[in-house]
Amino acid sequence: MVLHLVGETIDATAAHQGARRGVLIPLVRGVYVDGGDDIEATILSHAIRIAHYLYPTAYLSAASAALLAPTADGRLFISGRRNQRTRVRGLEIVQNKAPAHPSTATAIIADDLGELRVAASSPRQRLLEAFRLRSSHASTITDSMRAQMAARLLAEYGTPQAAADAVWALARENAWYREGEGAERFLLAKPGGTAPVNKAALTLLVAWHGDLVGRLGHDGFEWHWVAERRSGPALIRETTPGKLPAFIDSLLPEGWLAQILHERDARDTLRRGRRYMSNITIVEDRDELAALPADVLVRPLASFAANGRFTGVYAGPGRSEIEETFEQNLARLFTQPQTPRLSGVQIKAPMSLSGDGILVPAIDQPFTHILKPAGTAGFELLPIVEWLCLELGRAAGFTTPDAALIAMPDGMPPALIVERFDIRQGPQDQRRLAMEDFCSLLDLPTSAKYDGTIERMARALRPLSTEPNVDLNILFRRAVFAWLIADGDMHLKNLAILKTAEAGAKAFTAVRFAPLYDAVTTQVFPDLGSDRMALKLNGKDDRLRRADFLGLARTMGLAAKDAEVAMDTLITRLTECLVTLQLPALAAARDDAKTMHRKVGAIVAARCAALTA
């Protein structure tokens, strides 16, 4: 990169002839570059030499005096006889009118043409320039530059007051009184003082299985996610700048829990809560991480269940003797920040099953099981219906978590206890697991959980799954199963993938469709008799026929024969299961539960018959 300056490196005649032949490119009066060079790079690398050539009596000032170079946006600041701007391609030379008695020092600049000595604002004048009013020069000086200028003057004069006096002497000489006041305030500020900050801003540490994976910040206006540099799998991603990452948004409480927590927004929730599903902990201080228990299965539910009933000891909340409802007592658990937060609109509680079969709230204990108590206003038998649907799903060939009905105190209807499948299965299990629902996978807010389609889910699943053909078949069968059991609540948050990384793995070793959960025949509940599918397939959410599912299979890339076999197998297995499926004794003793059992069976039988080839 060669720069030619008439009278210094080339004579006027040679420059003129070179320009006529196209060998040299004229830039501005007396300044030329070689035609084959990178012109912009040549100009910027020789910016100070060009400015000194054009304005030999001017001196570097403001940010350029501190940087001894142009700013990142290509501006070079000088002070001289007048205010003016000169554009040389990508370089803008901004000249400010110099004061009557400037204080300058000599700076040494080196470029491809050698060393150059130029005048630049002295440290005292530089600080005064930082406080000039309505000045583009002053606007280029950052807070860190000001701090460096102040530190330089303190080192020279010993004390803030002595430095301020020296700066004031120069300010008075040039009648820069406002500038002197600003510089003095800055120099005499209390040591260690910082600029006021927005106290609404927060920074949270996000850990997975106890290991820090990133920092989540909110500046009062928008969210910021910064991932930790680590060798493990990437779990959380920021797809839209300023937006809360969808993975974290999917962990936040909804419905009943969101109402009883009285939290205004996600900031409140994340600041108050500590523990979430998928082995995620979110804290403000790293020391808090060590104090939180790891979610590791202590004893499987199967050890304390028989014939669909929990045989251990329930030691959770019940109704109070002083007219407090079960919901109020359950809500009290969540006033403690270490109580795990749950998503979903259904009333539920995080529980821990001990080695001796005692089921307690997971406040200071591993969060291993989810308690789903009876609802109200016609939903008292929701746990029983969900147990039936999980049994139907198991019979249909889906992987399902262990679940059992549990007798509740104070005459309450039975509740359902479900074992978590997204946690380690014991102290020797060193895997890292995370469940991510399809709201998160599709980067949708929770409020949009009914907006997707099965086809869109399939497109998202195929590139993520480590066994895409198998998982697409599962998704297809899940859609058929939801229709056959009249599950109108199979939305994007009730379908997920389960990610698993072996100990020390840099990437997930398995990404598979998650086990069946939250499956319910919704049509048996009040005002839901005509409930439709939550997600459309083949453009429809009701009155589905075999042809609709075959159309879905084609869109998903499944062979028609495989789809036919999948449907027939589901119908056969469900029909056989309806004959043998019995309620656990604590539910069978209730007339309303037996009636509900018959309703579910009738719906499933009718839909199986209608979908039979």
Coordinates of N, CA, C and O in Angstrom, one line a residue, residues 371-509:
L371 N -46.8 -34.5 41.6 CA -48.1 -34.8 42.2 C -49.1 -34.0 41.4 O -49.0 -32.7 41.3
K372 N -50.1 -34.7 40.9 CA -51.2 -34.0 40.2 C -52.5 -34.3 41.0 O -53.1 -35.3 40.8
P373 N -52.9 -33.3 41.8 CA -54.1 -33.5 42.6 C -55.4 -33.3 41.8 O -55.4 -32.9 40.6
A374 N -56.5 -33.7 42.4 CA -57.8 -33.5 41.8 C -58.1 -32.0 41.5 O -57.7 -31.2 42.3
G375 N -58.8 -31.7 40.5 CA -59.2 -30.4 40.2 C -60.5 -30.0 40.9 O -61.0 -30.8 41.7
T376 N -61.1 -29.0 40.4 CA -62.4 -28.5 41.0 C -63.3 -28.2 39.8 O -62.9 -28.3 38.6
A377 N -64.6 -27.9 40.1 CA -65.6 -27.5 39.1 C -65.7 -28.5 38.0 O -65.7 -28.2 36.8
G378 N -65.8 -29.8 38.3 CA -66.0 -30.8 37.3 C -64.8 -31.6 36.9 O -64.9 -32.5 36.2
F379 N -63.6 -31.2 37.4 CA -62.4 -31.8 37.1 C -61.8 -32.6 38.3 O -60.6 -32.9 38.3
E380 N -62.7 -33.0 39.2 CA -62.2 -33.8 40.3 C -61.6 -35.1 40.0 O -60.8 -35.7 40.7
L381 N -62.0 -35.7 38.8 CA -61.5 -37.0 38.4 C -60.4 -36.9 37.4 O -60.1 -37.9 36.7
L382 N -59.8 -35.8 37.2 CA -58.8 -35.6 36.2 C -57.6 -36.5 36.4 O -57.1 -37.2 35.5
P383 N -57.1 -36.7 37.7 CA -56.0 -37.7 37.9 C -56.4 -39.1 37.5 O -55.5 -39.8 36.9
I384 N -57.6 -39.5 37.7 CA -58.0 -40.9 37.3 C -58.1 -41.0 35.8 O -57.6 -42.0 35.3
V385 N -58.6 -40.0 35.1 CA -58.6 -40.1 33.7 C -57.2 -40.1 33.1 O -56.9 -40.8 32.1
E386 N -56.3 -39.3 33.7 CA -54.9 -39.3 33.2 C -54.3 -40.7 33.4 O -53.5 -41.1 32.6
W387 N -54.5 -41.3 34.6 CA -54.0 -42.6 34.8 C -54.5 -43.6 33.8 O -53.7 -44.4 33.2
L388 N -55.8 -43.5 33.4 CA -56.3 -44.4 32.4 C -55.6 -44.2 31.1 O -55.3 -45.2 30.4
C389 N -55.4 -42.9 30.7 CA -54.8 -42.6 29.4 C -53.3 -43.1 29.3 O -52.9 -43.5 28.3
L390 N -52.6 -42.9 30.5 CA -51.3 -43.4 30.5 C -51.2 -44.9 30.3 O -50.3 -45.5 29.7
E391 N -52.2 -45.6 31.0 CA -52.2 -47.1 30.8 C -52.6 -47.5 29.4 O -52.0 -48.4 28.8
L392 N -53.5 -46.7 28.7 CA -53.8 -47.0 27.3 C -52.6 -46.7 26.5 O -52.3 -47.5 25.5
G393 N -51.8 -45.6 26.8 CA -50.6 -45.3 26.0 C -49.6 -46.4 26.2 O -48.9 -46.8 25.2
R394 N -49.4 -47.0 27.4 CA -48.5 -48.0 27.6 C -48.9 -49.3 26.8 O -48.0 -49.9 26.2
A395 N -50.2 -49.6 26.8 CA -50.6 -50.7 26.0 C -50.5 -50.5 24.5 O -50.2 -51.5 23.8
A396 N -50.5 -49.3 24.1 CA -50.4 -49.0 22.7 C -49.0 -49.0 22.2 O -48.7 -48.9 21.0
G397 N -48.0 -49.1 23.1 CA -46.6 -49.3 22.8 C -45.8 -48.1 23.0 O -44.6 -48.0 22.6
F398 N -46.3 -47.0 23.6 CA -45.5 -45.8 23.9 C -44.7 -46.0 25.2 O -45.1 -46.7 26.1
T399 N -43.5 -45.4 25.2 CA -42.8 -45.3 26.4 C -43.5 -44.3 27.4 O -43.8 -43.1 26.9
T400 N -43.8 -44.7 28.6 CA -44.6 -43.8 29.5 C -43.9 -43.9 30.9 O -43.3 -44.9 31.3
P401 N -43.9 -42.8 31.6 CA -43.4 -42.7 32.9 C -44.2 -43.6 33.9 O -45.4 -43.7 33.7
D402 N -43.6 -44.1 34.9 CA -44.3 -44.8 36.0 C -45.2 -43.8 36.6 O -44.9 -42.7 36.9
A403 N -46.5 -44.3 36.9 CA -47.5 -43.4 37.6 C -48.4 -44.3 38.4 O -48.5 -45.5 38.2
A404 N -48.9 -43.7 39.4 CA -49.8 -44.4 40.3 C -50.8 -43.4 41.0 O -50.5 -42.2 41.2
L405 N -52.0 -43.9 41.2 CA -53.0 -43.1 42.0 C -52.6 -43.2 43.4 O -52.1 -44.2 44.0
I406 N -52.8 -42.1 44.1 CA -52.5 -42.0 45.5 C -53.7 -41.5 46.4 O -54.3 -40.5 46.0
A407 N -53.9 -42.1 47.4 CA -55.0 -41.7 48.3 C -54.6 -40.4 49.0 O -53.5 -40.3 49.6
M408 N -55.5 -39.5 49.0 CA -55.2 -38.2 49.6 C -55.9 -38.0 51.0 O -57.0 -38.6 51.2
P409 N -55.4 -37.2 51.8 CA -56.0 -37.0 53.2 C -57.2 -36.2 53.1 O -57.5 -35.5 52.1
D410 N -57.9 -36.1 54.2 CA -59.1 -35.2 54.4 C -60.2 -35.5 53.4 O -61.0 -34.5 53.1
G411 N -60.4 -36.7 53.0 CA -61.5 -37.1 52.1 C -61.4 -36.5 50.7 O -62.3 -36.5 49.9
M412 N -60.2 -36.1 50.3 CA -60.0 -35.5 48.9 C -60.0 -36.7 47.9 O -59.6 -37.8 48.2
P413 N -60.4 -36.4 46.7 CA -60.3 -37.5 45.6 C -58.8 -37.9 45.4 O -57.9 -37.2 45.8
P414 N -58.6 -39.1 44.8 CA -57.3 -39.5 44.6 C -56.5 -38.5 43.7 O -57.1 -37.9 42.8
A415 N -55.2 -38.5 43.9 CA -54.3 -37.7 43.1 C -53.4 -38.7 42.2 O -53.4 -39.9 42.5
L416 N -52.7 -38.2 41.3 CA -51.8 -39.0 40.5 C -50.4 -38.6 40.8 O -50.0 -37.4 40.8
I417 N -49.5 -39.5 41.0 CA -48.1 -39.3 41.2 C -47.4 -39.9 40.0 O -47.6 -41.0 39.6
V418 N -46.5 -39.0 39.3 CA -45.8 -39.4 38.1 C -44.3 -39.3 38.3 O -43.9 -38.3 38.9
E419 N -43.6 -40.3 37.9 CA -42.1 -40.2 38.0 C -41.5 -39.4 36.9 O -41.9 -39.6 35.7
R420 N -40.6 -38.6 37.2 CA -39.9 -37.8 36.2 C -39.0 -38.7 35.4 O -38.3 -39.6 35.9
F421 N -39.0 -38.5 34.1 CA -38.1 -39.2 33.2 C -36.9 -38.4 32.7 O -36.1 -38.9 31.9
D422 N -36.9 -37.1 33.1 CA -35.8 -36.2 32.6 C -34.7 -36.0 33.7 O -34.0 -35.0 33.6
I423 N -34.6 -37.0 34.6 CA -33.5 -36.8 35.7 C -32.7 -38.1 35.7 O -33.1 -39.1 35.1
R424 N -31.6 -38.0 36.4 CA -30.7 -39.2 36.5 C -31.4 -40.2 37.4 O -32.1 -39.9 38.3
Q425 N -31.1 -41.5 37.0 CA -31.8 -42.6 37.6 C -31.1 -43.1 38.9 O -31.5 -44.2 39.4
G426 N -30.1 -42.5 39.4 CA -29.4 -42.9 40.6 C -28.1 -42.2 40.7 O -27.6 -41.5 39.8
P427 N -27.4 -42.4 41.9 CA -26.1 -41.7 42.1 C -25.0 -42.1 41.1 O -24.1 -41.3 40.9
Q428 N -25.1 -43.3 40.6 CA -24.1 -43.7 39.6 C -24.3 -43.3 38.2 O -23.5 -43.4 37.3
D429 N -25.5 -42.7 38.0 CA -25.9 -42.2 36.6 C -25.2 -40.9 36.4 O -25.6 -39.9 37.1
Q430 N -24.3 -40.8 35.5 CA -23.6 -39.5 35.2 C -24.0 -38.8 34.0 O -23.4 -37.9 33.5
R431 N -25.1 -39.3 33.4 CA -25.6 -38.6 32.2 C -26.2 -37.2 32.5 O -26.5 -36.9 33.7
R432 N -26.3 -36.4 31.5 CA -26.9 -35.1 31.6 C -28.1 -35.1 30.7 O -28.0 -35.4 29.5
L433 N -29.3 -34.8 31.3 CA -30.5 -34.9 30.5 C -31.3 -33.5 30.5 O -31.2 -32.8 31.5
A434 N -32.0 -33.3 29.5 CA -32.8 -32.1 29.4 C -34.0 -32.4 28.5 O -33.8 -33.1 27.5
M435 N -35.2 -31.9 28.9 CA -36.4 -32.1 28.1 C -36.7 -30.7 27.5 O -36.7 -29.7 28.2
E436 N -36.9 -30.7 26.2 CA -37.3 -29.4 25.5 C -38.6 -29.6 24.7 O -38.7 -30.5 23.8
D437 N -39.6 -28.9 25.1 CA -40.9 -29.0 24.4 C -40.9 -28.3 23.1 O -39.9 -27.6 22.7
F438 N -41.9 -28.5 22.3 CA -41.9 -28.0 20.9 C -42.2 -26.5 20.8 O -41.9 -25.9 19.8
C439 N -42.7 -25.9 21.9 CA -42.7 -24.4 21.9 C -41.3 -23.9 21.8 O -41.0 -23.0 21.1
S440 N -40.5 -24.5 22.6 CA -39.1 -24.0 22.6 C -38.4 -24.4 21.3 O -37.7 -23.6 20.7
L441 N -38.6 -25.6 20.8 CA -38.0 -26.0 19.6 C -38.4 -25.1 18.4 O -37.5 -24.8 17.5
L442 N -39.6 -24.7 18.4 CA -40.1 -23.8 17.3 C -39.9 -22.4 17.6 O -40.4 -21.5 16.8
D443 N -39.3 -22.0 18.7 CA -39.0 -20.7 19.1 C -40.3 -19.9 19.2 O -40.5 -18.8 18.7
L444 N -41.3 -20.5 19.9 CA -42.6 -19.8 20.1 C -42.9 -19.6 21.6 O -42.4 -20.3 22.4
P445 N -43.6 -18.5 21.9 CA -43.9 -18.3 23.3 C -44.9 -19.3 23.8 O -45.7 -19.9 23.0
T446 N -45.1 -19.4 25.1 CA -46.0 -20.4 25.6 C -47.4 -20.1 25.2 O -48.2 -21.0 25.0
S447 N -47.7 -18.8 25.0 CA -49.1 -18.4 24.6 C -49.4 -18.9 23.2 O -50.6 -18.9 22.8
A448 N -48.4 -19.4 22.4 CA -48.7 -19.9 21.1 C -48.7 -21.4 21.0 O -48.5 -22.0 19.9
K449 N -48.9 -22.0 22.1 CA -48.8 -23.5 22.2 C -49.8 -24.2 21.4 O -49.7 -25.4 21.1
Y450 N -50.9 -23.5 21.0 CA -52.0 -24.2 20.2 C -51.9 -23.8 18.7 O -52.7 -24.1 17.9
D451 N -50.8 -23.0 18.4 CA -50.7 -22.5 17.0 C -50.0 -23.4 16.0 O -50.0 -23.0 14.8
G452 N -49.4 -24.4 16.4 CA -48.6 -25.2 15.5 C -49.5 -26.3 14.8 O -50.7 -26.4 14.9
T453 N -48.8 -27.1 14.0 CA -49.4 -28.2 13.3 C -48.5 -29.4 13.5 O -47.3 -29.3 13.8
I454 N -49.0 -30.6 13.3 CA -48.2 -31.8 13.4 C -47.1 -31.8 12.3 O -46.0 -32.2 12.5
E455 N -47.5 -31.3 11.1 CA -46.5 -31.3 10.0 C -45.3 -30.3 10.3 O -44.2 -30.7 10.0
R456 N -45.6 -29.2 11.0 CA -44.5 -28.3 11.3 C -43.6 -28.9 12.4 O -42.4 -28.8 12.4
M457 N -44.2 -29.7 13.3 CA -43.4 -30.4 14.3 C -42.5 -31.4 13.6 O -41.3 -31.5 14.0
A458 N -43.0 -32.1 12.7 CA -42.2 -33.1 12.0 C -41.0 -32.4 11.3 O -39.9 -33.0 11.3
R459 N -41.2 -31.3 10.7 CA -40.1 -30.6 10.0 C -39.0 -30.2 11.0 O -37.8 -30.2 10.7
A460 N -39.4 -29.8 12.2 CA -38.5 -29.4 13.3 C -37.8 -30.6 13.9 O -36.6 -30.6 14.2
L461 N -38.5 -31.7 13.9 CA -38.0 -32.9 14.6 C -36.9 -33.6 13.7 O -35.9 -34.1 14.2
R462 N -37.1 -33.7 12.4 CA -36.3 -34.5 11.6 C -34.8 -34.1 11.7 O -33.9 -35.0 11.9
P463 N -34.4 -32.8 11.6 CA -32.9 -32.6 11.7 C -32.4 -32.6 13.1 O -31.1 -32.7 13.3
L464 N -33.2 -32.7 14.1 CA -32.7 -32.7 15.5 C -32.5 -34.1 16.0 O -31.6 -34.4 16.8
S465 N -33.4 -35.0 15.7 CA -33.4 -36.4 16.3 C -32.2 -37.2 15.8 O -31.7 -37.1 14.7
T466 N -31.7 -38.0 16.7 CA -30.6 -38.9 16.4 C -31.1 -40.2 15.7 O -30.3 -40.9 15.2
E467 N -32.4 -40.4 15.8 CA -33.0 -41.5 15.1 C -34.3 -40.9 14.4 O -35.4 -41.2 14.8
P468 N -34.2 -40.1 13.4 CA -35.3 -39.4 12.9 C -36.5 -40.2 12.3 O -37.6 -39.9 12.5
N469 N -36.1 -41.3 11.7 CA -37.2 -42.2 11.1 C -38.1 -42.8 12.2 O -39.3 -42.8 12.1
V470 N -37.4 -43.2 13.3 CA -38.1 -43.8 14.4 C -39.0 -42.8 15.1 O -40.1 -43.0 15.4
D471 N -38.4 -41.6 15.3 CA -39.1 -40.5 16.0 C -40.2 -40.0 15.2 O -41.3 -39.6 15.8
L472 N -40.1 -39.9 13.9 CA -41.2 -39.4 13.1 C -42.4 -40.4 13.2 O -43.5 -40.0 13.2
N473 N -42.0 -41.7 13.2 CA -43.1 -42.7 13.4 C -43.8 -42.5 14.7 O -45.0 -42.7 14.8
I474 N -43.0 -42.2 15.8 CA -43.6 -42.0 17.1 C -44.5 -40.8 17.0 O -45.7 -40.8 17.6
L475 N -44.1 -39.7 16.4 CA -44.9 -38.5 16.3 C -46.2 -38.8 15.6 O -47.3 -38.4 16.0
F476 N -46.1 -39.6 14.5 CA -47.3 -39.9 13.7 C -48.3 -40.7 14.6 O -49.5 -40.4 14.7
R477 N -47.7 -41.7 15.3 CA -48.6 -42.6 16.2 C -49.1 -41.7 17.4 O -50.3 -42.0 17.8
R478 N -48.4 -40.8 17.9 CA -48.9 -39.9 18.9 C -50.1 -39.1 18.5 O -51.1 -38.9 19.2
A479 N -50.0 -38.6 17.2 CA -51.2 -37.9 16.7 C -52.4 -38.8 16.5 O -53.5 -38.4 16.9
V480 N -52.2 -40.0 16.0 CA -53.3 -41.0 15.9 C -53.9 -41.3 17.3 O -55.1 -41.3 17.5
F481 N -53.0 -41.5 18.3 CA -53.4 -41.9 19.6 C -54.2 -40.7 20.2 O -55.2 -41.0 20.9
A482 N -53.7 -39.5 20.1 CA -54.5 -38.4 20.6 C -55.9 -38.3 20.1 O -56.9 -38.0 20.8
W483 N -56.0 -38.6 18.8 CA -57.4 -38.6 18.2 C -58.2 -39.8 18.8 O -59.4 -39.6 19.1
L484 N -57.6 -40.9 18.9 CA -58.4 -42.1 19.3 C -58.8 -42.0 20.8 O -59.9 -42.5 21.1
I485 N -58.1 -41.3 21.6 CA -58.5 -41.1 23.0 C -59.2 -39.8 23.3 O -59.5 -39.4 24.4
A486 N -59.4 -39.0 22.2 CA -60.0 -37.7 22.3 C -59.3 -36.8 23.2 O -59.8 -36.1 24.1
D487 N -58.0 -36.7 23.0 CA -57.1 -35.8 23.8 C -57.1 -34.4 23.0 O -56.3 -34.3 22.1
G488 N -57.8 -33.5 23.5 CA -57.9 -32.2 22.9 C -56.8 -31.2 23.5 O -56.9 -30.0 23.2
D489 N -55.9 -31.8 24.3 CA -54.9 -30.9 24.9 C -53.5 -31.3 24.5 O -52.5 -31.0 25.2
M490 N -53.3 -32.0 23.4 CA -52.0 -32.4 23.0 C -51.4 -31.2 22.2 O -51.3 -31.2 20.9
H491 N -51.0 -30.2 22.9 CA -50.4 -29.0 22.3 C -48.9 -29.0 22.3 O -48.3 -30.0 22.7
L492 N -48.3 -27.9 21.9 CA -46.8 -27.9 21.7 C -46.0 -28.1 23.0 O -44.9 -28.5 22.9
K493 N -46.6 -27.8 24.1 CA -45.9 -27.9 25.4 C -46.1 -29.3 26.0 O -45.4 -29.7 26.9
N494 N -47.0 -30.1 25.4 CA -47.3 -31.4 25.9 C -46.6 -32.5 25.0 O -46.9 -33.7 25.1
L495 N -45.7 -32.0 24.1 CA -44.9 -32.9 23.3 C -43.5 -32.3 23.4 O -43.3 -31.1 23.3
A496 N -42.5 -33.2 23.5 CA -41.1 -32.8 23.7 C -40.1 -33.8 23.2 O -40.5 -34.9 22.8
I497 N -38.9 -33.3 23.2 CA -37.8 -34.3 22.9 C -36.9 -34.4 24.2 O -36.9 -33.4 25.0
L498 N -36.3 -35.5 24.3 CA -35.4 -35.7 25.5 C -34.0 -35.8 25.0 O -33.7 -36.6 24.2
K499 N -33.2 -34.9 25.5 CA -31.8 -34.8 25.1 C -30.9 -35.5 26.2 O -31.1 -35.2 27.3
T500 N -30.0 -36.3 25.8 CA -29.1 -37.0 26.7 C -27.7 -36.9 26.2 O -27.4 -37.1 25.1
A501 N -26.8 -36.5 27.2 CA -25.4 -36.4 26.9 C -24.7 -37.3 27.9 O -24.9 -37.2 29.1
E502 N -23.8 -38.2 27.4 CA -23.0 -39.1 28.3 C -22.0 -38.2 29.0 O -21.7 -37.1 28.6
A503 N -21.5 -38.7 30.2 CA -20.5 -38.0 30.9 C -19.3 -37.6 30.1 O -18.7 -38.4 29.4
G504 N -19.0 -36.3 30.1 CA -17.9 -35.8 29.3 C -18.1 -35.6 27.8 O -17.2 -35.1 27.2
A505 N -19.3 -35.9 27.4 CA -19.6 -35.7 25.9 C -19.7 -34.3 25.6 O -20.2 -33.4 26.3
K506 N -19.1 -33.9 24.4 CA -19.2 -32.5 23.9 C -20.5 -32.2 23.2 O -20.7 -31.0 22.9
A507 N -21.2 -33.2 22.9 CA -22.5 -33.0 22.2 C -23.5 -34.0 22.7 O -23.1 -35.0 23.4
F508 N -24.8 -33.8 22.5 CA -25.8 -34.7 22.9 C -25.6 -36.1 22.2 O -25.5 -36.1 20.9
T509 N -25.5 -37.1 22.9 CA -25.4 -38.4 22.3 C -26.7 -39.0 21.9 O -26.7 -39.9 21.0

